[in-house]
PDB file of C-alpha atoms in Angstrom:
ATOM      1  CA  UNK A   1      -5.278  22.431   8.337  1.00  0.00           C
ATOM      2  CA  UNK A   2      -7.112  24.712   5.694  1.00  0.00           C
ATOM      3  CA  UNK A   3     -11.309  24.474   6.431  1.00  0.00           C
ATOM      4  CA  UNK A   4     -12.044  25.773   2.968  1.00  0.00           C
ATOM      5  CA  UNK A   5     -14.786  23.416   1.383  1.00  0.00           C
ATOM      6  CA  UNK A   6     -12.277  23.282  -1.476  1.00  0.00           C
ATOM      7  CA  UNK A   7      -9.984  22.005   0.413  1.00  0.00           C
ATOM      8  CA  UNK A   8     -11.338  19.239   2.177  1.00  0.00           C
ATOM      9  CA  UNK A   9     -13.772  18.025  -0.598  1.00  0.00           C
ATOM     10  CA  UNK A  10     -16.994  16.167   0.707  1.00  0.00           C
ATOM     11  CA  UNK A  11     -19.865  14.711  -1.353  1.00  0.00           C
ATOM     12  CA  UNK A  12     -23.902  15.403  -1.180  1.00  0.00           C
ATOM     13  CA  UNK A  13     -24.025  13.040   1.665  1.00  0.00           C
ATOM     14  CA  UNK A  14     -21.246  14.392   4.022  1.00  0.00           C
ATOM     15  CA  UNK A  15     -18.818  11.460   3.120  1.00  0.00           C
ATOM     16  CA  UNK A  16     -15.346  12.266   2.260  1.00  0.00           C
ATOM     17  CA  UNK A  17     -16.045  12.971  -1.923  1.00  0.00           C
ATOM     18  CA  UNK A  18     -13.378   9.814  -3.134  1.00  0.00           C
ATOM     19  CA  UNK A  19     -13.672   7.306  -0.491  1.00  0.00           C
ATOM     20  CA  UNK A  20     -17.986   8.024   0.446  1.00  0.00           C
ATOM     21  CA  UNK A  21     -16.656   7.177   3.901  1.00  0.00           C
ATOM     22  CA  UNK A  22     -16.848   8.667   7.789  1.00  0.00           C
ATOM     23  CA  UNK A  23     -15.333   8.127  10.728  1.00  0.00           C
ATOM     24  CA  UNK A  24     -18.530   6.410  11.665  1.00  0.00           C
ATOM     25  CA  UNK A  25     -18.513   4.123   8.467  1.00  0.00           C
ATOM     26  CA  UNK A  26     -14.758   3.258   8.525  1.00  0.00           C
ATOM     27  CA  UNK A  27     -13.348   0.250  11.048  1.00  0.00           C
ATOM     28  CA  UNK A  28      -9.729   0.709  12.611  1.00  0.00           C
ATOM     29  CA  UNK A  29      -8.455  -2.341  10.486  1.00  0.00           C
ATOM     30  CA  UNK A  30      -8.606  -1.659   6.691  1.00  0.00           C
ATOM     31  CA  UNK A  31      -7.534  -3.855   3.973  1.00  0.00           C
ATOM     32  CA  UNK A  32      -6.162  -2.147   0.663  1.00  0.00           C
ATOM     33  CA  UNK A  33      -6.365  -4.049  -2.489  1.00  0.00           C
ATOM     34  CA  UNK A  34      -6.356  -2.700  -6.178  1.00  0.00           C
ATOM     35  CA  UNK A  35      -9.061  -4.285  -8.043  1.00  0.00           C
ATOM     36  CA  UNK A  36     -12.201  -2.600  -6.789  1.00  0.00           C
ATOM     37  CA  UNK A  37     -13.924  -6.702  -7.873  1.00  0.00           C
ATOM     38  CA  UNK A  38     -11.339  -8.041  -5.327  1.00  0.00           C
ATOM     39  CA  UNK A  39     -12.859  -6.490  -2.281  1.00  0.00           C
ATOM     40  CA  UNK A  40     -16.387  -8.677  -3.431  1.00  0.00           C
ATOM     41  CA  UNK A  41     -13.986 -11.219  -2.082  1.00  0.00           C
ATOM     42  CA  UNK A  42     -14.251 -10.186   1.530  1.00  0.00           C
ATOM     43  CA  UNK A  43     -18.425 -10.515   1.059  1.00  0.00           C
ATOM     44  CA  UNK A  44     -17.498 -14.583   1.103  1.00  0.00           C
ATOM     45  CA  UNK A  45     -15.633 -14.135   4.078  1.00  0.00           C
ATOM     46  CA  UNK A  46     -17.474 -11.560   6.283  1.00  0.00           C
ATOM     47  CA  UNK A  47     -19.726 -12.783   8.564  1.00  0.00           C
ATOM     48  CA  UNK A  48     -21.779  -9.705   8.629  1.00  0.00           C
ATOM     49  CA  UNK A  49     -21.603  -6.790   6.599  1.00  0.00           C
ATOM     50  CA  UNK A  50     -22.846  -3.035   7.664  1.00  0.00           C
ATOM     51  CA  UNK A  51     -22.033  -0.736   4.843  1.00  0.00           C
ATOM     52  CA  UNK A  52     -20.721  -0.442   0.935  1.00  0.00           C
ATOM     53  CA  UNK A  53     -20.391   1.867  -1.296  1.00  0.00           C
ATOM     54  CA  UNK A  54     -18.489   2.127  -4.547  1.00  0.00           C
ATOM     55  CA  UNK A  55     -17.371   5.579  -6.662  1.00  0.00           C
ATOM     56  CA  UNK A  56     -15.512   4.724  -9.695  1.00  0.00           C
ATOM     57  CA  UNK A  57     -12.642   2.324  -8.877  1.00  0.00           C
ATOM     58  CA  UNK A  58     -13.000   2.930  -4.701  1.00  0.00           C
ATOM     59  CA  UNK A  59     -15.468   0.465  -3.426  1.00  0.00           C
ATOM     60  CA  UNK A  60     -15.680   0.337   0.354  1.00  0.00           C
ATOM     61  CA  UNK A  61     -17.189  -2.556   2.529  1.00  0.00           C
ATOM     62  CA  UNK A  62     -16.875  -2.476   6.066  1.00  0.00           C
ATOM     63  CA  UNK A  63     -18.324  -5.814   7.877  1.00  0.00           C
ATOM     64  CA  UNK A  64     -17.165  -8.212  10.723  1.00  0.00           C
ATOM     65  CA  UNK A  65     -15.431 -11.374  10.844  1.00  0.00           C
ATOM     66  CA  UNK A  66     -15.180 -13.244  13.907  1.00  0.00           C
ATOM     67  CA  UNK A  67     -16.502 -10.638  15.650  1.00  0.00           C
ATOM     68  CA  UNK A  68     -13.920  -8.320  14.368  1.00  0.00           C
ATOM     69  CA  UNK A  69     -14.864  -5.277  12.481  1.00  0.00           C
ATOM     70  CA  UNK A  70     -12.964  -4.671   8.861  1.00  0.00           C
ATOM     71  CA  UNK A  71     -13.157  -2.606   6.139  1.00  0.00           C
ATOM     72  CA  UNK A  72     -12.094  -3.324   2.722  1.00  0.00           C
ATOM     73  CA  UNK A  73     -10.939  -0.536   0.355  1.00  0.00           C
ATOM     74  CA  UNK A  74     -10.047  -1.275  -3.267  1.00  0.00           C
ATOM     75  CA  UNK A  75      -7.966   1.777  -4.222  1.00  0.00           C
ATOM     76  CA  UNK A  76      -7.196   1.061  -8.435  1.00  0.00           C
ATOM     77  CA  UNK A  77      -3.314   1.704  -9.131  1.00  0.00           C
ATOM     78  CA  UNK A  78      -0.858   3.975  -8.546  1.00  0.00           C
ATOM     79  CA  UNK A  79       1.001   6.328  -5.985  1.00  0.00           C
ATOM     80  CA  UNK A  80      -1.718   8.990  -7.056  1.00  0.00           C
ATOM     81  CA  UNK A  81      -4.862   7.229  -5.704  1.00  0.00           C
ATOM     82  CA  UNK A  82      -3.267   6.163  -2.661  1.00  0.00           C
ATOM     83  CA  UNK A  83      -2.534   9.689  -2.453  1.00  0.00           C
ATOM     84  CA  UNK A  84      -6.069  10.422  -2.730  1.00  0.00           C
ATOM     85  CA  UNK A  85      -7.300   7.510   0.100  1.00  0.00           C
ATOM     86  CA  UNK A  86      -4.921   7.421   2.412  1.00  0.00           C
ATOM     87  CA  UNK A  87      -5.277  11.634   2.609  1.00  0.00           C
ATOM     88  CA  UNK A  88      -9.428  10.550   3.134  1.00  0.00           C
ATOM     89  CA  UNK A  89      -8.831   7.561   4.834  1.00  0.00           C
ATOM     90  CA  UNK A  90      -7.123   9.271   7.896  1.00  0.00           C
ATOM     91  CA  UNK A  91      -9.289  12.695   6.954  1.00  0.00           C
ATOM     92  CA  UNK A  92     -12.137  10.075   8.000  1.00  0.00           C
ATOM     93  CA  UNK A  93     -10.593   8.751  11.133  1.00  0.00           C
ATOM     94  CA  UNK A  94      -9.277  12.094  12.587  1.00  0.00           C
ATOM     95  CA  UNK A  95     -11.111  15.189  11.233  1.00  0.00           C
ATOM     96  CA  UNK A  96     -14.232  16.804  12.088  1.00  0.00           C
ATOM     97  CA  UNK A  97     -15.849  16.482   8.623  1.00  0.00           C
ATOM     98  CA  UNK A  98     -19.075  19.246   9.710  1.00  0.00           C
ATOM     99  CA  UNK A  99     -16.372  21.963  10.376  1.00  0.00           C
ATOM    100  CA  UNK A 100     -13.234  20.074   8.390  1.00  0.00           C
ATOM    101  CA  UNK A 101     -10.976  20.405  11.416  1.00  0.00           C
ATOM    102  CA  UNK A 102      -9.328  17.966  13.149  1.00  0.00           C
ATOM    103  CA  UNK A 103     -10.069  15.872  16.249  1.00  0.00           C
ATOM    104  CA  UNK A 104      -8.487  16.722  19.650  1.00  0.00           C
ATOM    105  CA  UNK A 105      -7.727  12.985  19.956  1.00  0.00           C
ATOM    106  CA  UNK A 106      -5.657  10.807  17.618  1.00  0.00           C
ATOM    107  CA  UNK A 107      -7.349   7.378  16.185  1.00  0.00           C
ATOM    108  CA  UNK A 108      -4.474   4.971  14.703  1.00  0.00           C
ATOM    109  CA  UNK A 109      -5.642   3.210  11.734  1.00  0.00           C
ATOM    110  CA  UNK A 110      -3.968  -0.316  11.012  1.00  0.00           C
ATOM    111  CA  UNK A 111      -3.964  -0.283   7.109  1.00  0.00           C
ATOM    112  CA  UNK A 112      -2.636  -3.659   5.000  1.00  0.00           C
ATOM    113  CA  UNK A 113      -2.432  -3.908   1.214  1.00  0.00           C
ATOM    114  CA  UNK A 114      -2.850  -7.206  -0.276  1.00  0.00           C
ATOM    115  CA  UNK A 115      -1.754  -6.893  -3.645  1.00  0.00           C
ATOM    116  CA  UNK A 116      -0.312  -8.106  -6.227  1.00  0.00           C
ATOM    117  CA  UNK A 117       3.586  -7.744  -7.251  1.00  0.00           C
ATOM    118  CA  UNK A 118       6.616  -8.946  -9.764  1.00  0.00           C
ATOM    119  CA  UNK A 119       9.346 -10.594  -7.596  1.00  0.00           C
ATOM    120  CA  UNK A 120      12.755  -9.365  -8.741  1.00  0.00           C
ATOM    121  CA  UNK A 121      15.268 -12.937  -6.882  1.00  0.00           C
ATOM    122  CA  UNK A 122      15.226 -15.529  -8.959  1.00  0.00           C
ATOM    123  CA  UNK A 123      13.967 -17.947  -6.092  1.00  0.00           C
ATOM    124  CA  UNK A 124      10.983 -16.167  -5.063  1.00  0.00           C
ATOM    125  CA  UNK A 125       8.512 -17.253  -7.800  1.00  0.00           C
ATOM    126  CA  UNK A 126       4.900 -16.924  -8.632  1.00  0.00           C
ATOM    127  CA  UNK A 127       2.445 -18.119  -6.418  1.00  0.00           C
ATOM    128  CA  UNK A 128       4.972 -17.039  -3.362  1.00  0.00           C
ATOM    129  CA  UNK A 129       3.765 -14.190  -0.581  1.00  0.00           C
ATOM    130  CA  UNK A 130       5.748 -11.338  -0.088  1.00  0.00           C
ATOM    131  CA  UNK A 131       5.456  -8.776   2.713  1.00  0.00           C
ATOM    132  CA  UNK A 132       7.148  -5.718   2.940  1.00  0.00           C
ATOM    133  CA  UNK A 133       9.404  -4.805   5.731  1.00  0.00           C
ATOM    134  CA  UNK A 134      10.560  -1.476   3.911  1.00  0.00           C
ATOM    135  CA  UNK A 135       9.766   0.657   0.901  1.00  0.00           C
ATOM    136  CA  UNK A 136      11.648   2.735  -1.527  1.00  0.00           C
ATOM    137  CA  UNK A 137       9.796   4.546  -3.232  1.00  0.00           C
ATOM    138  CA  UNK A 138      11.013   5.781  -6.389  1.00  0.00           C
ATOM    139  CA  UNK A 139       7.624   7.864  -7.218  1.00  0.00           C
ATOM    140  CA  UNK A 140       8.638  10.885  -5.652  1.00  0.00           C
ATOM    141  CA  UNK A 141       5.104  11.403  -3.853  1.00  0.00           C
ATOM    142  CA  UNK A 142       5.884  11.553  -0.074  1.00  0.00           C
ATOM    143  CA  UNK A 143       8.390  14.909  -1.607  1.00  0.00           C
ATOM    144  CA  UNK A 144       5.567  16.637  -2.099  1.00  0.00           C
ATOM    145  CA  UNK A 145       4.911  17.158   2.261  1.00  0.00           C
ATOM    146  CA  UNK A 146       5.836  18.398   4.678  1.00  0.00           C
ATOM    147  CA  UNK A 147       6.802  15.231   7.256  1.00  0.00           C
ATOM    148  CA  UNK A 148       9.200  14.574  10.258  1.00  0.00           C
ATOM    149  CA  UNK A 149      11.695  11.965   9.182  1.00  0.00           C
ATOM    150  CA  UNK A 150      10.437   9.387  12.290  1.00  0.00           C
ATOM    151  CA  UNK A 151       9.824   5.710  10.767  1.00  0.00           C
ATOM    152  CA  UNK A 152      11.473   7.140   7.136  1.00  0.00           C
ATOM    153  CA  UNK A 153      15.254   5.810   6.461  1.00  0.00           C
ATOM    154  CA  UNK A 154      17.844   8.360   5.605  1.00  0.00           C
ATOM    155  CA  UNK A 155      20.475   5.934   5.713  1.00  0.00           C
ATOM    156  CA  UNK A 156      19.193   3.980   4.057  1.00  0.00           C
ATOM    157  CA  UNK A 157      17.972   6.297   1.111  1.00  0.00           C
ATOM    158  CA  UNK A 158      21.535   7.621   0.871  1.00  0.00           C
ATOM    159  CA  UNK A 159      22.907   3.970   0.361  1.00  0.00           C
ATOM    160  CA  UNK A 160      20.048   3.119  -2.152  1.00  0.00           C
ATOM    161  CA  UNK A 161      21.306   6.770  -4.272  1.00  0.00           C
ATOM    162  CA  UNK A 162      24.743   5.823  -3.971  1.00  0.00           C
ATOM    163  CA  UNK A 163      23.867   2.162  -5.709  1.00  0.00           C
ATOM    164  CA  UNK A 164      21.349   3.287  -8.214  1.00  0.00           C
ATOM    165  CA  UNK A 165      23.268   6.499  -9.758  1.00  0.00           C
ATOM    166  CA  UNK A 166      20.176   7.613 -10.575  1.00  0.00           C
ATOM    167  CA  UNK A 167      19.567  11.368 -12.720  1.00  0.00           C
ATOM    168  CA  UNK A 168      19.043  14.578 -11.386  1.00  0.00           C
ATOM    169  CA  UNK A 169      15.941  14.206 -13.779  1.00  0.00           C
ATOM    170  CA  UNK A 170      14.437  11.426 -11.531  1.00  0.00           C
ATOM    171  CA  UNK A 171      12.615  12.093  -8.405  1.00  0.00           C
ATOM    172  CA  UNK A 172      14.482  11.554  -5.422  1.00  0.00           C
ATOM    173  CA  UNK A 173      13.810   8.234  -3.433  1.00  0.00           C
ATOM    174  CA  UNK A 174      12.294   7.548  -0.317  1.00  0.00           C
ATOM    175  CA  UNK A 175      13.106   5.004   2.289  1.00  0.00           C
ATOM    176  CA  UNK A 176      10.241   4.331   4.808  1.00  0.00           C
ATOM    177  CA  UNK A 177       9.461   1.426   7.303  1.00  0.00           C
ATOM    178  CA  UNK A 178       6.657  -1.134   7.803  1.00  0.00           C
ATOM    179  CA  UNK A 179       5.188  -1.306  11.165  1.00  0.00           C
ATOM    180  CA  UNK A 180       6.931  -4.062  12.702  1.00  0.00           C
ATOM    181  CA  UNK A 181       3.812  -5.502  14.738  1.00  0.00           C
ATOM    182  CA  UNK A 182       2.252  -6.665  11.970  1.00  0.00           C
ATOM    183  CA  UNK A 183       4.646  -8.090  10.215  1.00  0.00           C
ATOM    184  CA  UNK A 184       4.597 -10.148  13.440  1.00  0.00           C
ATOM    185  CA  UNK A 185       1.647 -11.128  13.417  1.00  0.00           C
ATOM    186  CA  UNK A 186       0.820 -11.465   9.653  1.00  0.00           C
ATOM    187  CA  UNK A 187       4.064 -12.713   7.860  1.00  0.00           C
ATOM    188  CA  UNK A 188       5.678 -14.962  10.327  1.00  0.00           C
ATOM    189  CA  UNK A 189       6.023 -17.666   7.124  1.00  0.00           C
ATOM    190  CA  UNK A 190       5.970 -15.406   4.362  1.00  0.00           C
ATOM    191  CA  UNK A 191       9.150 -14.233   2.257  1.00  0.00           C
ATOM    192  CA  UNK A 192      10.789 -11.047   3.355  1.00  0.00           C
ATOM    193  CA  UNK A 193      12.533  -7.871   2.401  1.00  0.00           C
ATOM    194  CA  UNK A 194      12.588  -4.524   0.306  1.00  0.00           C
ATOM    195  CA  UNK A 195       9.382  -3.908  -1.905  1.00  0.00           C
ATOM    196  CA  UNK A 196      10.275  -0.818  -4.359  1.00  0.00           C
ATOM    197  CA  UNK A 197       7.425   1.433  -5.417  1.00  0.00           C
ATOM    198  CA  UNK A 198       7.645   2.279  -9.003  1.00  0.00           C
ATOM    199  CA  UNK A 199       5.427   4.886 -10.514  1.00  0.00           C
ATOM    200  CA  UNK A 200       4.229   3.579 -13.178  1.00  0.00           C
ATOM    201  CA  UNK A 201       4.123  -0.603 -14.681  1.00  0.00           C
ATOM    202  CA  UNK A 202       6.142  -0.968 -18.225  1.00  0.00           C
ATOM    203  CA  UNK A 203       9.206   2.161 -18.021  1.00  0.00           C
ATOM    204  CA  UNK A 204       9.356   2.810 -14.601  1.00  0.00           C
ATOM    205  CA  UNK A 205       9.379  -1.053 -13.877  1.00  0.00           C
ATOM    206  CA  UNK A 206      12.450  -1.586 -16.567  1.00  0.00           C
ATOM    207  CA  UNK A 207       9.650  -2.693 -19.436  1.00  0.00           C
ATOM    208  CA  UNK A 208      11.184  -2.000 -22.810  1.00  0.00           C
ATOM    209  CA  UNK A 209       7.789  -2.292 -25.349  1.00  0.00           C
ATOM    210  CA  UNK A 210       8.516   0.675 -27.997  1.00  0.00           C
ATOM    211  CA  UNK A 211       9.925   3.966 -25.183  1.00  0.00           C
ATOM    212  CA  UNK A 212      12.974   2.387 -24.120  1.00  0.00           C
ATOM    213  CA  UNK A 213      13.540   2.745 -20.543  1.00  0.00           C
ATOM    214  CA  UNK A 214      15.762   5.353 -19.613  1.00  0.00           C
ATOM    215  CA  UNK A 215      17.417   3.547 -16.910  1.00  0.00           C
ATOM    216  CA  UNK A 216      19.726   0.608 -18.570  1.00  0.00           C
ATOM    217  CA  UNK A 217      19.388  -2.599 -16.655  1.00  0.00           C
ATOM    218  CA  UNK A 218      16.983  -1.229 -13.405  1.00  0.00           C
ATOM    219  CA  UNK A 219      15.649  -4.471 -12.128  1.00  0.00           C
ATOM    220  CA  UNK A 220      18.969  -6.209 -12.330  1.00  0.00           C
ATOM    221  CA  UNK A 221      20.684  -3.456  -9.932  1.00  0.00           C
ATOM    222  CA  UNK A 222      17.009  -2.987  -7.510  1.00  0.00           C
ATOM    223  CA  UNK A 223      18.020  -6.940  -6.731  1.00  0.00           C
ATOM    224  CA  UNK A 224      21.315  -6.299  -6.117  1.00  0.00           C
ATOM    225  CA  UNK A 225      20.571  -3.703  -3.156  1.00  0.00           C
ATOM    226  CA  UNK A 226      21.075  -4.815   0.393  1.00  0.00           C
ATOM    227  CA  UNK A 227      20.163  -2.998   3.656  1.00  0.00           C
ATOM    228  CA  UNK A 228      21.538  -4.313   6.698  1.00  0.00           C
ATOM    229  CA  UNK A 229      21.112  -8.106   5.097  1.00  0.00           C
ATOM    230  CA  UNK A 230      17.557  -7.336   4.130  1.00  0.00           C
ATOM    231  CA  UNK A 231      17.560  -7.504   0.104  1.00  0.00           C
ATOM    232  CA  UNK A 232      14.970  -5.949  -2.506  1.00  0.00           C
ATOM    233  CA  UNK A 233      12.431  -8.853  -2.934  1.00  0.00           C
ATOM    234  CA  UNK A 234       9.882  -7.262  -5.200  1.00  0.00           C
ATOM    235  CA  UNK A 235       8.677  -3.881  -6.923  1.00  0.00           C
ATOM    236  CA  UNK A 236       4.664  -2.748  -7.654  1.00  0.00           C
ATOM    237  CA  UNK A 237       2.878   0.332  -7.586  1.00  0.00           C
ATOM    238  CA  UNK A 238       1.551   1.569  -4.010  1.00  0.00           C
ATOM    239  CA  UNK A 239       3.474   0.469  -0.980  1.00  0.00           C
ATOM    240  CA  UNK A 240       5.575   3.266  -0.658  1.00  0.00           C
ATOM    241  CA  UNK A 241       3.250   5.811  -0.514  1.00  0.00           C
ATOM    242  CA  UNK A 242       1.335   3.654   2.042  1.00  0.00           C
ATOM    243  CA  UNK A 243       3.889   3.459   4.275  1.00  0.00           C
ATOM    244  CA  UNK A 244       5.127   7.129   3.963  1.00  0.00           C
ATOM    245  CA  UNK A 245       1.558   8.187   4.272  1.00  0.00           C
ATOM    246  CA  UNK A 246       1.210   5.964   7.652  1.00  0.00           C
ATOM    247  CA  UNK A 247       4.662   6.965   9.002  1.00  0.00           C
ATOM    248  CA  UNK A 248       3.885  10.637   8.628  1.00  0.00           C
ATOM    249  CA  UNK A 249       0.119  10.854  10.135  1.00  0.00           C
ATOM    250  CA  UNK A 250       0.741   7.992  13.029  1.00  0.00           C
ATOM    251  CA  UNK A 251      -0.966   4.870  11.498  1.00  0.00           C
ATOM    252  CA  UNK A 252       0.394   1.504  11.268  1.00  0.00           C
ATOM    253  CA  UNK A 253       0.894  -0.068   7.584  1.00  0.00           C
ATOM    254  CA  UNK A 254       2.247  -3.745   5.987  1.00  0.00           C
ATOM    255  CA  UNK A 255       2.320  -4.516   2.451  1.00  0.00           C
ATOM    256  CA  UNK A 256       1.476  -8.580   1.813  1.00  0.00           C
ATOM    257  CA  UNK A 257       1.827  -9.264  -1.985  1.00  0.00           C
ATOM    258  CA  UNK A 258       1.244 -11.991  -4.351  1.00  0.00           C
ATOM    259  CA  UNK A 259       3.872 -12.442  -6.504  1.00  0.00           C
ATOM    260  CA  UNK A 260       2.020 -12.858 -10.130  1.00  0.00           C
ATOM    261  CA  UNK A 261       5.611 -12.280 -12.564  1.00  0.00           C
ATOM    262  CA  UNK A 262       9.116 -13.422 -11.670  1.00  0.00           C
ATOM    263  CA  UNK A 263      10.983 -11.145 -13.554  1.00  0.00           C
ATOM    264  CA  UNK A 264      14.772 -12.841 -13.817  1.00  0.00           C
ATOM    265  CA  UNK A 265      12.836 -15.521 -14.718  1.00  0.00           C
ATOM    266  CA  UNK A 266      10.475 -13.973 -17.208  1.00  0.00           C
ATOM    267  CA  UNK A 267       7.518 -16.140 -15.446  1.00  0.00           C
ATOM    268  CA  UNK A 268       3.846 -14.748 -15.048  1.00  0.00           C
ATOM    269  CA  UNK A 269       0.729 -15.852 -13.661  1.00  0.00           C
ATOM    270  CA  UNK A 270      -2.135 -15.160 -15.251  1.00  0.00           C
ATOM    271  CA  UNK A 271      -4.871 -16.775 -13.371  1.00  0.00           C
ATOM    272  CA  UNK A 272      -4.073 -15.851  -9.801  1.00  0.00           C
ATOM    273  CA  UNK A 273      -7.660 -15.646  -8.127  1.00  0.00           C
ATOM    274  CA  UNK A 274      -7.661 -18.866  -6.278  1.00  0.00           C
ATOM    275  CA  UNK A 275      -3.963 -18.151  -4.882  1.00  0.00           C
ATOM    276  CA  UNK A 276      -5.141 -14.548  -4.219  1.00  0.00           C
ATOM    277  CA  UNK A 277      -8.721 -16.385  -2.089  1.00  0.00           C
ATOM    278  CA  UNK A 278      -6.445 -18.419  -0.543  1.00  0.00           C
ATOM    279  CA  UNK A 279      -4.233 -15.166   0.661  1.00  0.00           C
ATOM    280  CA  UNK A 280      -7.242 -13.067   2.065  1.00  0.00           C
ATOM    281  CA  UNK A 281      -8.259 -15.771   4.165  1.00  0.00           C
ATOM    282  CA  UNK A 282      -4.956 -16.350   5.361  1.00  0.00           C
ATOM    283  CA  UNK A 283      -4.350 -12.742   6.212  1.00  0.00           C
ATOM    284  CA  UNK A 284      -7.529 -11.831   7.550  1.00  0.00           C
ATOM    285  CA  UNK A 285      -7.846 -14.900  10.032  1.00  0.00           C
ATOM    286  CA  UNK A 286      -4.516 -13.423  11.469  1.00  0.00           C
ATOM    287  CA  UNK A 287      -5.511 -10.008  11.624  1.00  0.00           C
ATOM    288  CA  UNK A 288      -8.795 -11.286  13.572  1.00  0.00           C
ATOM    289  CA  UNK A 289      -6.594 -11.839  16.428  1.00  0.00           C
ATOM    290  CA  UNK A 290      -5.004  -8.608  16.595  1.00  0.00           C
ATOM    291  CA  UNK A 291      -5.647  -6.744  19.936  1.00  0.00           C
ATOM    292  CA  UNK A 292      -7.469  -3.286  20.025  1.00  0.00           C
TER     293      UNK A 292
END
């Protein structure tokens, strides 16, 4: 890893410059969500809380539940700022931040999103949980490194190319898995299948307001994929790049999201906060029980 300050970027205090976290200040479970007001959530819950801080739309609160130590990260949208945490978040975990080099032992972080998501199958409708045991993503981040291809799908990529026909002007996809223990242990009654990562919310997710989108009928064909049985359930903004990110540096990741629009259906919930209460609780009273 490079050691130059410019590099590695820190802030006043030390903390990693995005996330205003350490090692020190960042638990082993972390739960992503988008809205930086959705992590004030977790203060209701928390039994205990130990540190916060908040930098534009990243607002950090680590605290304990059930004796179990948690931090939630908001993260705002997109591929690109998961780019930025997930970088800081393990920068945090396994790098020396006084002489930005890393640690000579590995620390696995256990990282799930709770978000929120449009579900592309008819019979998966609002209100419904969703948790991802793959991503495509179809942002074209995860190109951008250097990575060995353990936990990411070739297969599996080649098969969702040879259905989509996508351009040559398009980044290329990327198939990557969710770690299978906690999908376990989280989503044992929760729907199940493909999330696809879009990169951005009206073109990229087949929204046709005045730029047409340049790929005629997207969602329709995303449903239609299969992988070994498992079909595309839903398609959002992040999980891709979580997943990719947690594949490639040795962290576990799962995607749970709310579904909020039902696309075939043309269906959208617009006042989700009690269904998204009700799925925090849910998720982190399972994730309490998690082993070390």
């Amino acid at each position: 890893m490079n050691n130059k300050e410019s590099e590695l970027v820190l802030a006043p205090d030390g903390s990693l410059y995005h996330i205003h976290m350490t090692g020190e200040t960042l638990a082993d479970d972390i739960f992503l969500v988008g809205d930086p007001d959705r992590v004030n959530m977790f203060k209701g819950i928390f039994d205990s809380v130990e540190y916060e801080s908040c930098n534009r739309e990243l607002h950090a609160l680590t605290g304990r539940y059930h004796g179990h130590r948690f931090t939630a990260l908001s993260t705002g949208m997109g591929c690109d700022n998961i780019d930025i945490v997930a970088t800081e978040l393990d920068a945090a975990a396994n790098c020396d931040l006084t002489t930005r080099t890393a640690l000579p032992t590995h620390r696995t972080l256990r990282m799930i999103r709770i978000g929120t998501s449009g579900s592309l199958q008819a019979h998966i409708d609002c209100g419904s949980l969703v948790a991802a045991q793959y991503a495509i993503g179809m942002d074209g981040l995860l190109n951008y490194y250097r990575h060995d291809s353990n936990g990411f799908e070739p297969e599996m990529q080649q098969a969702f190319c040879q259905h989509m026909q996508l351009g040559h002007d398009l980044a290329t996809p990327y198939c990557v898995r969710g770690s299978q223990q906690l999908l376990e242990a989280v989503a044992t009654d929760m729907h199940k299948g493909i999330t696809v990562t879009a990169g951005g919310f009206y073109g990229p997710q087949g929204r046709n307001i005045r730029l047409a989108p340049a790929i005629d009928n997207l969602n329709e064909r995303l449903a239609e994929f299969r992988w070994e049985g498992v079909p595309v359930t839903n398609l959002e903004m992040e999980t891709s790049a979580i997943y990719g990110f947690a594949q490639a540096l040795g962290h576990q990741a799962l995607t749970v999201c709310l579904i909020i629009a039902n696309r075939p259906t043309g269906r959208f919930l617009n006042d989700y906060h009690t269904p998204m209460r009700n799925a925090i609780g849910t998720i982190i009273e399972r994730c309490s029980l998690l082993g070390a």
